[in-house]
Short mmCIF file of C-alpha atoms in Angstrom, two decimals:
data_model
loop_
_atom_site.label_atom_id
_atom_site.label_comp_id
_atom_site.label_asym_id
_atom_site.label_seq_id
_atom_site.Cartn_x
_atom_site.Cartn_y
_atom_site.Cartn_z
CA UNK A 1 -2.27 3.97 -31.81
CA UNK A 2 -5.49 3.82 -29.85
CA UNK A 3 -5.51 1.54 -26.77
CA UNK A 4 -1.79 0.85 -27.09
CA UNK A 5 0.10 3.85 -25.71
CA UNK A 6 -2.41 4.28 -22.88
CA UNK A 7 -1.46 0.84 -21.56
CA UNK A 8 2.26 1.63 -21.40
CA UNK A 9 2.14 4.47 -18.84
CA UNK A 10 5.09 4.09 -16.41
CA UNK A 11 3.31 6.03 -13.63
CA UNK A 12 0.40 3.61 -13.62
CA UNK A 13 2.86 0.71 -13.63
CA UNK A 14 4.41 2.02 -10.40
CA UNK A 15 1.12 1.71 -8.54
CA UNK A 16 0.70 -1.86 -9.73
CA UNK A 17 4.27 -2.83 -8.88
CA UNK A 18 3.86 -1.61 -5.32
CA UNK A 19 0.68 -3.68 -4.96
CA UNK A 20 2.45 -6.73 -6.46
CA UNK A 21 5.40 -6.28 -4.07
CA UNK A 22 3.12 -6.05 -1.04
CA UNK A 23 1.14 -9.14 -2.06
CA UNK A 24 4.34 -11.07 -2.89
CA UNK A 25 5.75 -10.37 0.59
CA UNK A 26 2.50 -11.38 2.25
CA UNK A 27 2.17 -14.62 0.27
CA UNK A 28 5.76 -15.84 0.77
CA UNK A 29 5.88 -15.26 4.52
CA UNK A 30 4.94 -18.85 5.26
CA UNK A 31 6.49 -20.74 2.33
CA UNK A 32 10.02 -21.42 1.08
CA UNK A 33 10.02 -20.29 -2.55
CA UNK A 34 8.63 -17.51 -4.71
CA UNK A 35 5.07 -17.43 -6.01
CA UNK A 36 5.18 -18.98 -9.47
CA UNK A 37 2.76 -17.71 -12.06
CA UNK A 38 2.82 -19.13 -15.58
CA UNK A 39 2.09 -16.90 -18.54
CA UNK A 40 0.76 -19.42 -21.00
CA UNK A 41 0.96 -17.40 -24.19
CA UNK A 42 4.14 -16.78 -26.20
CA UNK A 43 2.84 -13.30 -26.95
CA UNK A 44 2.93 -12.55 -23.23
CA UNK A 45 6.45 -13.99 -22.93
CA UNK A 46 7.58 -11.68 -25.73
CA UNK A 47 5.97 -8.61 -24.11
CA UNK A 48 7.42 -9.47 -20.69
CA UNK A 49 10.94 -9.43 -22.15
CA UNK A 50 10.42 -6.56 -24.55
CA UNK A 51 9.33 -4.24 -21.73
CA UNK A 52 11.69 -5.72 -19.13
CA UNK A 53 8.81 -6.60 -16.80
CA UNK A 54 10.70 -9.49 -15.18
CA UNK A 55 13.41 -7.16 -13.93
CA UNK A 56 10.76 -4.93 -12.30
CA UNK A 57 9.20 -7.73 -10.27
CA UNK A 58 10.10 -8.43 -6.65
CA UNK A 59 12.02 -11.66 -5.97
CA UNK A 60 8.97 -13.08 -4.25
CA UNK A 61 7.14 -13.35 -7.58
CA UNK A 62 8.43 -15.44 -10.47
CA UNK A 63 7.03 -15.68 -13.97
CA UNK A 64 7.23 -19.12 -15.57
CA UNK A 65 7.05 -19.21 -19.35
CA UNK A 66 4.53 -21.68 -20.71
CA UNK A 67 3.94 -23.69 -23.89
CA UNK A 68 1.77 -21.12 -25.66
CA UNK A 69 3.85 -20.56 -28.77
CA UNK A 70 2.38 -22.66 -31.61
CA UNK A 71 5.68 -22.67 -33.52
CA UNK A 72 7.60 -23.94 -30.49
CA UNK A 73 5.31 -26.86 -29.78
CA UNK A 74 5.19 -28.16 -33.36
CA UNK A 75 6.84 -31.62 -33.32
CA UNK A 76 9.53 -32.50 -35.83
CA UNK A 77 7.43 -35.27 -37.36
CA UNK A 78 4.72 -32.81 -38.40
CA UNK A 79 7.34 -30.56 -40.01
CA UNK A 80 8.69 -33.57 -41.88
CA UNK A 81 5.12 -34.21 -43.07
CA UNK A 82 4.84 -30.61 -44.29
CA UNK A 83 8.15 -30.96 -46.16
CA UNK A 84 6.95 -34.26 -47.69
CA UNK A 85 3.80 -32.45 -48.87
CA UNK A 86 5.85 -29.62 -50.37
CA UNK A 87 7.96 -32.13 -52.33
CA UNK A 88 4.94 -33.26 -54.36
CA UNK A 89 5.49 -31.57 -57.73
CA UNK A 90 1.87 -30.41 -58.02
CA UNK A 91 1.81 -28.89 -54.52
CA UNK A 92 2.36 -25.27 -53.53
CA UNK A 93 2.79 -25.28 -49.74
CA UNK A 94 1.85 -22.03 -48.00
CA UNK A 95 2.37 -21.05 -44.38
CA UNK A 96 3.16 -18.20 -41.97
CA UNK A 97 6.69 -16.82 -41.98
CA UNK A 98 7.68 -17.90 -38.48
CA UNK A 99 7.17 -21.57 -39.38
CA UNK A 100 9.73 -21.46 -42.18
CA UNK A 101 12.88 -21.84 -40.07
CA UNK A 102 11.67 -24.45 -37.57
CA UNK A 103 13.95 -27.48 -37.84
CA UNK A 104 12.39 -30.80 -38.85
CA UNK A 105 14.36 -34.03 -38.42
CA UNK A 106 16.62 -33.27 -41.41
CA UNK A 107 15.81 -29.76 -42.58
CA UNK A 108 13.45 -26.79 -42.29
CA UNK A 109 10.86 -25.59 -44.80
CA UNK A 110 13.28 -22.83 -45.78
CA UNK A 111 15.96 -25.41 -46.64
CA UNK A 112 13.42 -27.49 -48.58
CA UNK A 113 12.46 -24.32 -50.48
CA UNK A 114 16.12 -23.70 -51.33
CA UNK A 115 16.23 -27.22 -52.77
CA UNK A 116 13.37 -26.41 -55.11
CA UNK A 117 10.15 -27.18 -53.24
CA UNK A 118 7.44 -24.58 -53.97
CA UNK A 119 6.90 -23.14 -50.49
CA UNK A 120 5.43 -19.67 -50.12
CA UNK A 121 5.04 -17.45 -47.07
CA UNK A 122 1.65 -15.83 -46.52
CA UNK A 123 0.27 -13.30 -44.03
CA UNK A 124 -3.27 -14.71 -44.02
CA UNK A 125 -4.87 -18.02 -45.02
CA UNK A 126 -6.87 -15.91 -47.48
CA UNK A 127 -3.59 -15.22 -49.33
CA UNK A 128 -3.20 -19.00 -49.70
CA UNK A 129 -6.71 -19.21 -51.16
CA UNK A 130 -5.85 -16.43 -53.62
CA UNK A 131 -2.78 -18.43 -54.73
CA UNK A 132 -5.08 -21.45 -55.32
CA UNK A 133 -7.37 -19.33 -57.50
CA UNK A 134 -4.42 -18.09 -59.56
CA UNK A 135 -2.98 -21.62 -59.98
CA UNK A 136 -5.90 -23.90 -60.90
CA UNK A 137 -3.57 -26.66 -62.20
CA UNK A 138 -1.72 -26.91 -58.84
CA UNK A 139 -2.83 -28.10 -55.38
CA UNK A 140 -2.37 -25.35 -52.80
CA UNK A 141 -1.92 -26.65 -49.26
CA UNK A 142 -2.05 -24.28 -46.29
CA UNK A 143 0.12 -25.57 -43.42
CA UNK A 144 -2.23 -24.33 -40.69
CA UNK A 145 -0.82 -23.87 -37.21
CA UNK A 146 -1.88 -21.89 -34.16
CA UNK A 147 -4.13 -21.97 -31.14
CA UNK A 148 -7.79 -20.95 -31.13
CA UNK A 149 -6.83 -17.41 -32.15
CA UNK A 150 -5.75 -18.55 -35.59
CA UNK A 151 -8.10 -21.53 -36.07
CA UNK A 152 -11.23 -19.44 -36.90
CA UNK A 153 -9.48 -17.60 -39.74
CA UNK A 154 -8.46 -20.96 -41.23
CA UNK A 155 -11.98 -22.35 -40.80
CA UNK A 156 -13.54 -19.27 -42.41
CA UNK A 157 -11.08 -19.57 -45.32
CA UNK A 158 -12.21 -23.18 -45.90
CA UNK A 159 -15.84 -22.03 -45.82
CA UNK A 160 -15.00 -19.33 -48.36
CA UNK A 161 -13.23 -21.90 -50.58
CA UNK A 162 -16.37 -24.05 -50.39
CA UNK A 163 -18.71 -21.17 -51.26
CA UNK A 164 -16.51 -20.20 -54.23
CA UNK A 165 -16.27 -23.82 -55.43
CA UNK A 166 -12.45 -23.88 -55.19
CA UNK A 167 -11.27 -27.51 -55.51
CA UNK A 168 -7.47 -27.19 -55.47
CA UNK A 169 -7.12 -25.92 -51.90
CA UNK A 170 -6.57 -27.96 -48.74
CA UNK A 171 -5.38 -27.64 -45.14
CA UNK A 172 -2.62 -29.51 -43.38
CA UNK A 173 -4.35 -28.93 -40.08
CA UNK A 174 -2.16 -28.55 -36.97
CA UNK A 175 -4.33 -26.30 -34.85
CA UNK A 176 -4.01 -26.90 -31.12
CA UNK A 177 -6.17 -26.21 -28.06
CA UNK A 178 -5.01 -24.38 -24.98
CA UNK A 179 -7.04 -25.86 -22.12
CA UNK A 180 -6.00 -29.54 -22.66
CA UNK A 181 -2.36 -28.36 -22.70
CA UNK A 182 -2.81 -26.63 -19.33
CA UNK A 183 -4.36 -29.78 -17.92
CA UNK A 184 -1.38 -31.83 -19.17
CA UNK A 185 1.03 -29.37 -17.51
CA UNK A 186 -0.84 -29.51 -14.24
CA UNK A 187 -0.46 -33.28 -14.15
CA UNK A 188 3.36 -32.90 -14.08
CA UNK A 189 4.46 -33.18 -10.43
CA UNK A 190 7.80 -31.42 -11.16
CA UNK A 191 6.02 -28.23 -12.05
CA UNK A 192 4.83 -26.33 -9.02
CA UNK A 193 2.62 -23.48 -10.17
CA UNK A 194 0.44 -21.12 -8.15
CA UNK A 195 -1.65 -19.65 -10.93
CA UNK A 196 -1.96 -18.64 -14.56
CA UNK A 197 -1.98 -15.53 -16.69
CA UNK A 198 -4.37 -16.72 -19.39
CA UNK A 199 -3.92 -15.99 -23.10
CA UNK A 200 -5.85 -12.90 -24.24
CA UNK A 201 -6.40 -13.50 -27.92
CA UNK A 202 -7.24 -17.19 -27.61
CA UNK A 203 -9.81 -16.12 -25.01
CA UNK A 204 -11.20 -13.48 -27.37
CA UNK A 205 -12.33 -16.49 -29.43
CA UNK A 206 -13.21 -19.12 -26.79
CA UNK A 207 -14.24 -16.74 -23.98
CA UNK A 208 -13.14 -16.86 -20.35
CA UNK A 209 -15.44 -19.74 -19.37
CA UNK A 210 -13.34 -22.73 -20.66
CA UNK A 211 -10.72 -22.04 -17.95
CA UNK A 212 -13.24 -22.86 -15.21
CA UNK A 213 -11.87 -26.42 -15.15
CA UNK A 214 -8.41 -25.07 -14.21
CA UNK A 215 -9.82 -23.01 -11.36
CA UNK A 216 -12.27 -25.62 -10.09
CA UNK A 217 -10.63 -29.01 -10.66
CA UNK A 218 -6.97 -27.99 -10.27
CA UNK A 219 -7.54 -25.14 -7.79
CA UNK A 220 -5.39 -22.62 -9.69
CA UNK A 221 -6.52 -19.04 -10.25
CA UNK A 222 -6.54 -17.78 -13.86
CA UNK A 223 -6.60 -14.19 -15.10
CA UNK A 224 -7.15 -13.65 -18.82
CA UNK A 225 -4.76 -10.89 -19.84
CA UNK A 226 -4.05 -8.38 -22.58
CA UNK A 227 -0.57 -7.93 -24.02
CA UNK A 228 0.49 -4.40 -23.08
CA UNK A 229 2.80 -3.97 -20.08
CA UNK A 230 0.05 -2.62 -17.84
CA UNK A 231 -2.27 -5.45 -18.88
CA UNK A 232 0.27 -8.04 -17.80
CA UNK A 233 1.12 -6.31 -14.51
CA UNK A 234 -2.55 -5.84 -13.68
CA UNK A 235 -3.25 -9.51 -14.46
CA UNK A 236 -0.37 -10.61 -12.26
CA UNK A 237 -1.74 -8.44 -9.46
CA UNK A 238 -5.21 -9.96 -9.96
CA UNK A 239 -3.83 -13.53 -9.67
CA UNK A 240 -1.86 -12.62 -6.52
CA UNK A 241 -4.92 -10.96 -5.02
CA UNK A 242 -6.92 -14.16 -5.60
CA UNK A 243 -4.17 -16.20 -3.88
CA UNK A 244 -4.09 -13.78 -0.95
CA UNK A 245 -7.85 -14.00 -0.55
CA UNK A 246 -7.84 -17.80 -0.92
CA UNK A 247 -9.90 -17.72 -4.12
CA UNK A 248 -9.51 -19.86 -7.26
CA UNK A 249 -11.52 -18.25 -10.02
CA UNK A 250 -11.31 -17.21 -13.63
CA UNK A 251 -11.04 -13.43 -13.88
CA UNK A 252 -10.89 -11.31 -16.98
CA UNK A 253 -8.51 -8.36 -17.14
CA UNK A 254 -8.85 -7.95 -20.92
CA UNK A 255 -12.48 -6.78 -20.83
CA UNK A 256 -12.00 -4.43 -23.78
CA UNK A 257 -11.72 -7.51 -26.03
CA UNK A 258 -12.68 -10.70 -24.22
CA UNK A 259 -16.27 -11.63 -23.46
CA UNK A 260 -17.38 -14.47 -21.19
CA UNK A 261 -18.68 -16.56 -24.10
CA UNK A 262 -16.13 -15.64 -26.75
CA UNK A 263 -16.92 -14.97 -30.38
CA UNK A 264 -19.93 -16.93 -31.61
CA UNK A 265 -19.18 -16.56 -35.34
CA UNK A 266 -15.61 -17.79 -34.87
CA UNK A 267 -16.71 -20.72 -32.68
CA UNK A 268 -19.43 -21.74 -35.15
CA UNK A 269 -16.95 -21.74 -38.07
CA UNK A 270 -14.50 -23.88 -36.08
CA UNK A 271 -17.23 -26.32 -35.02
CA UNK A 272 -18.34 -26.73 -38.63
CA UNK A 273 -14.95 -27.27 -40.27
CA UNK A 274 -12.95 -29.00 -37.51
CA UNK A 275 -13.34 -31.87 -35.12
CA UNK A 276 -11.17 -32.64 -32.06
CA UNK A 277 -8.40 -35.22 -32.55
CA UNK A 278 -8.22 -38.10 -30.08
CA UNK A 279 -4.69 -36.92 -29.32
CA UNK A 280 -2.04 -34.65 -30.76
CA UNK A 281 1.73 -34.73 -30.26
CA UNK A 282 3.29 -31.60 -28.73
CA UNK A 283 7.03 -30.98 -28.82
CA UNK A 284 8.31 -31.54 -25.32
CA UNK A 285 4.94 -32.54 -23.90
CA UNK A 286 4.25 -35.70 -25.90
CA UNK A 287 0.77 -36.88 -26.86
CA UNK A 288 -1.98 -34.87 -25.19
CA UNK A 289 -5.56 -36.20 -25.42
CA UNK A 290 -8.13 -34.01 -27.24
CA UNK A 291 -5.59 -31.21 -27.73
CA UNK A 292 -5.76 -30.57 -31.47
CA UNK A 293 -8.14 -30.11 -34.37
CA UNK A 294 -8.41 -32.17 -37.54
CA UNK A 295 -10.71 -31.60 -40.48
CA UNK A 296 -14.34 -32.60 -39.96
CA UNK A 297 -15.28 -35.59 -42.19
CA UNK A 298 -17.71 -33.29 -44.06
CA UNK A 299 -14.66 -31.30 -45.18
CA UNK A 300 -12.42 -34.25 -46.09
CA UNK A 301 -12.07 -32.82 -49.63
CA UNK A 302 -10.19 -29.89 -48.04
CA UNK A 303 -7.99 -32.16 -45.90
CA UNK A 304 -4.38 -32.53 -47.11
CA UNK A 305 -3.94 -35.54 -44.79
CA UNK A 306 -6.75 -37.33 -46.68
CA UNK A 307 -5.59 -36.19 -50.12
CA UNK A 308 -1.91 -37.16 -49.72
CA UNK A 309 0.04 -39.99 -48.11
CA UNK A 310 2.31 -38.62 -45.37
CA UNK A 311 5.19 -40.25 -43.43
CA UNK A 312 3.49 -39.59 -40.02
CA UNK A 313 6.68 -40.43 -38.12
CA UNK A 314 7.33 -39.47 -34.51
CA UNK A 315 10.82 -37.98 -34.25
CA UNK A 316 12.63 -37.46 -30.96
CA UNK A 317 14.07 -34.02 -30.21
CA UNK A 318 17.83 -33.32 -30.37
CA UNK A 319 19.46 -34.83 -27.28
CA UNK A 320 21.11 -31.60 -26.15
CA UNK A 321 17.97 -29.51 -26.67
CA UNK A 322 15.93 -28.72 -23.55
CA UNK A 323 12.89 -27.32 -25.41
CA UNK A 324 10.69 -29.92 -23.72
CA UNK A 325 11.55 -28.86 -20.18
CA UNK A 326 11.48 -25.18 -21.15
CA UNK A 327 8.00 -25.50 -22.65
CA UNK A 328 6.84 -27.14 -19.44
CA UNK A 329 8.33 -24.34 -17.35
CA UNK A 330 10.61 -26.83 -15.55
CA UNK A 331 13.86 -25.34 -16.92
CA UNK A 332 14.89 -21.80 -17.83
CA UNK A 333 16.46 -21.27 -21.28
CA UNK A 334 19.98 -20.59 -19.92
CA UNK A 335 19.89 -23.98 -18.20
CA UNK A 336 19.94 -25.64 -21.64
CA UNK A 337 23.43 -26.86 -22.62
CA UNK A 338 23.28 -25.39 -26.12
CA UNK A 339 21.55 -22.07 -25.32
CA UNK A 340 23.35 -19.19 -27.05
CA UNK A 341 26.20 -21.43 -28.21
CA UNK A 342 25.10 -24.32 -30.43
CA UNK A 343 21.57 -22.92 -30.58
CA UNK A 344 20.98 -19.30 -31.66
CA UNK A 345 18.17 -17.57 -33.60
CA UNK A 346 20.39 -17.72 -36.73
CA UNK A 347 21.10 -21.45 -36.28
CA UNK A 348 18.34 -22.85 -34.05
CA UNK A 349 18.45 -26.44 -32.82
CA UNK A 350 15.15 -26.23 -30.96
CA UNK A 351 11.91 -24.48 -31.85
CA UNK A 352 11.95 -22.22 -28.74
CA UNK A 353 14.84 -20.36 -30.38
CA UNK A 354 13.08 -19.97 -33.75
CA UNK A 355 9.91 -18.09 -33.01
CA UNK A 356 10.18 -14.56 -31.60
CA UNK A 357 7.54 -15.70 -29.10
CA UNK A 358 9.66 -18.60 -27.89
CA UNK A 359 11.18 -18.31 -24.42
CA UNK A 360 14.74 -19.01 -25.66
CA UNK A 361 14.56 -16.41 -28.44
CA UNK A 362 13.15 -13.87 -25.96
CA UNK A 363 15.98 -14.53 -23.47
CA UNK A 364 18.55 -14.44 -26.27
CA UNK A 365 17.28 -11.10 -27.54
CA UNK A 366 16.38 -9.30 -24.32
CA UNK A 367 17.63 -11.79 -21.76
CA UNK A 368 18.66 -10.94 -18.27
CA UNK A 369 19.56 -14.25 -16.62
CA UNK A 370 20.70 -12.34 -13.52
CA UNK A 371 17.04 -11.55 -12.81
CA UNK A 372 16.34 -15.18 -11.97
CA UNK A 373 14.47 -15.31 -8.70
CA UNK A 374 16.52 -16.65 -5.81
CA UNK A 375 14.79 -18.85 -3.25
CA UNK A 376 13.13 -16.55 -0.73
CA UNK A 377 14.84 -18.27 2.20
CA UNK A 378 18.35 -17.50 0.89
CA UNK A 379 17.73 -13.81 0.37
CA UNK A 380 18.20 -12.83 3.98
CA UNK A 381 15.30 -10.39 4.33
CA UNK B 1 1.41 -15.98 -33.78
CA UNK B 2 -1.50 -15.19 -31.50
CA UNK B 3 -0.91 -11.46 -31.36
CA UNK B 4 -3.22 -9.04 -33.10
CA UNK B 5 -3.01 -5.40 -34.05
CA UNK B 6 -5.66 -2.75 -33.33
CA UNK B 7 -7.07 -1.05 -36.40
CA UNK B 8 -10.00 1.21 -37.34
CA UNK B 9 -12.52 0.20 -40.02
CA UNK B 10 -12.57 2.90 -42.72
CA UNK B 11 -14.98 1.52 -45.31
CA UNK B 12 -16.63 -1.64 -46.60
CA UNK B 13 -15.01 -2.84 -49.81
CA UNK B 14 -17.10 -5.98 -50.48
CA UNK B 15 -20.33 -6.42 -48.51
CA UNK B 16 -20.99 -9.95 -49.87
CA UNK B 17 -17.55 -11.37 -48.95
CA UNK B 18 -17.56 -9.18 -45.81
CA UNK B 19 -14.34 -7.38 -46.63
CA UNK B 20 -13.40 -3.96 -45.25
CA UNK B 21 -10.52 -1.52 -45.56
CA UNK B 22 -8.92 -1.11 -42.14
CA UNK B 23 -6.36 1.50 -41.04
CA UNK B 24 -3.67 -0.45 -39.19
CA UNK B 25 -1.05 1.92 -37.83
CA UNK B 26 -1.49 4.26 -40.82
CA UNK B 27 -1.53 1.49 -43.45
CA UNK B 28 -4.78 0.67 -45.28
CA UNK B 29 -5.30 -3.07 -45.56
CA UNK B 30 -8.16 -5.29 -46.74
CA UNK B 31 -9.52 -7.27 -43.80
CA UNK B 32 -12.23 -9.92 -43.51
CA UNK B 33 -14.87 -8.80 -40.98
CA UNK B 34 -17.08 -11.93 -40.92
CA UNK B 35 -16.32 -12.54 -37.21
CA UNK B 36 -17.64 -9.17 -36.05
CA UNK B 37 -20.76 -8.68 -38.17
CA UNK B 38 -23.86 -10.66 -37.22
CA UNK B 39 -26.14 -12.09 -39.92
CA UNK B 40 -28.91 -9.58 -39.19
CA UNK B 41 -26.58 -6.61 -38.92
CA UNK B 42 -25.93 -4.26 -41.84
CA UNK B 43 -22.24 -4.65 -42.77
CA UNK B 44 -21.82 -0.86 -42.81
CA UNK B 45 -22.68 -0.65 -39.07
CA UNK B 46 -19.07 -1.32 -38.11
CA UNK B 47 -17.46 1.56 -40.06
CA UNK B 48 -15.48 3.71 -37.60
CA UNK B 49 -15.17 0.90 -35.03
CA UNK B 50 -11.83 -0.21 -33.60
CA UNK B 51 -11.12 -3.89 -34.07
CA UNK B 52 -8.34 -6.36 -33.36
CA UNK B 53 -6.90 -7.70 -36.62
CA UNK B 54 -5.24 -11.11 -36.69
CA UNK B 55 -3.90 -12.77 -39.89
CA UNK B 56 -6.19 -10.72 -42.12
CA UNK B 57 -9.34 -11.15 -40.04
CA UNK B 58 -11.00 -8.71 -37.62
CA UNK B 59 -11.53 -10.99 -34.62
CA UNK B 60 -13.44 -8.68 -32.29
CA UNK B 61 -14.45 -5.09 -31.71
CA UNK B 62 -12.39 -3.24 -29.08
CA UNK B 63 -14.77 -1.81 -26.50
CA UNK B 64 -13.68 1.81 -25.78
CA UNK B 65 -15.73 2.06 -22.56
CA UNK B 66 -14.14 -1.07 -21.10
CA UNK B 67 -10.69 0.22 -22.04
CA UNK B 68 -11.49 3.52 -20.30
CA UNK B 69 -12.70 1.75 -17.15
CA UNK B 70 -9.48 -0.30 -16.95
CA UNK B 71 -7.36 2.83 -17.38
CA UNK B 72 -9.32 4.68 -14.69
CA UNK B 73 -8.79 1.82 -12.23
CA UNK B 74 -5.06 1.85 -12.92
CA UNK B 75 -4.98 5.65 -12.57
CA UNK B 76 -6.69 5.40 -9.20
CA UNK B 77 -4.20 2.80 -8.02
CA UNK B 78 -1.23 4.93 -9.08
CA UNK B 79 -2.71 7.99 -7.35
CA UNK B 80 -3.21 6.11 -4.06
CA UNK B 81 0.42 4.97 -4.09
CA UNK B 82 1.69 8.44 -4.89
CA UNK B 83 -0.28 9.79 -1.95
CA UNK B 84 1.04 7.06 0.33
CA UNK B 85 4.60 7.78 -0.79
CA UNK B 86 4.13 11.50 -0.09
CA UNK B 87 2.90 11.00 3.49
#
């Protein structure tokens, strides 16, 4: 497929790896630990494991997996709300497939479906709208999740529902925003990060500019990256080069898709249909100010939270589950007590094991815990 | 969740709703192209373009020149290292 195979060329990767190794050596000469770069997006985490990129990196450079998987950060209380919605006899609840197995406080959507709730998996919010058109006597709710990549498609679907006069369609809106989450992470003193590999497809929508605050206020370099192996290696090299040159800027590696100002149509649709919540609860990160979207008051007739009464409970995570620390990059998946034993992709306890983009699922599937970076000082150069 | 798949726009199936048929890895799928066609632009102008498709929507055009430039830079870097290794 065009622009896919070309970015998987092993020969080109060799050149990048040598540059990364040289920069890693240079940067760790006067400090105790490895350079820690967080890849924010779950899509990057998945690619890093799929192509074994971690095992190619020198021990002076460590990738930290961030909270950028929308399934993983969905709190239990919101899942309970979705299940409560699905239990209304007139409701057909629709959502993406990877949400179905995420555990709520008592059960997942899949278990609720097995008990008779009408829950249907869709590939696009437009499929949910089509279900609404075919079932005029039912209320079709789309359980909308995702970062700014997914939010425009949901917003455009609402605008289409409006233009077609469809009344029996609404959103249970759980869209989240990436930059406030990064700011929340950076305020955690336990997490020592040197820079970020920024999410490519979120940035295709919002542009590269919104990360300026990370570079300027928090003094961390950011490189917006594509998802192929060479994209990720090149982005890592670009962040290291910034560190070596003492720069903190936002750079864009994914120029074939990401423009400085993002996608104006997508941004306009989001601005029309959504408004920013005062705060939104993230699994493992707690309440983060201005980090999620809710329906704009002008679109209250498409808002499932306005149409239905929901429990709105905050539910603590399972005691043994370390999803919170893993999402913050403070712990690695194998440091969780239940990783691979009590918690597996077939029987997940925490959300990081459910989604294929979650760090635990990636380690479980492709994992190489032996590649964990040792402290530079103990390596005996 | 936030991944997309490259596809090539084959034809416009509904100009009013801005729907197109896109070849995604050999499979023809209906895709909404509202995000990549400006109000003043004829909808047909994007036929043949490569786009990134995410949950049934084309989110952006893929710029072939930018992709080529990136690949050339990587090529150059690999060549320099090969030369250095040979000397």
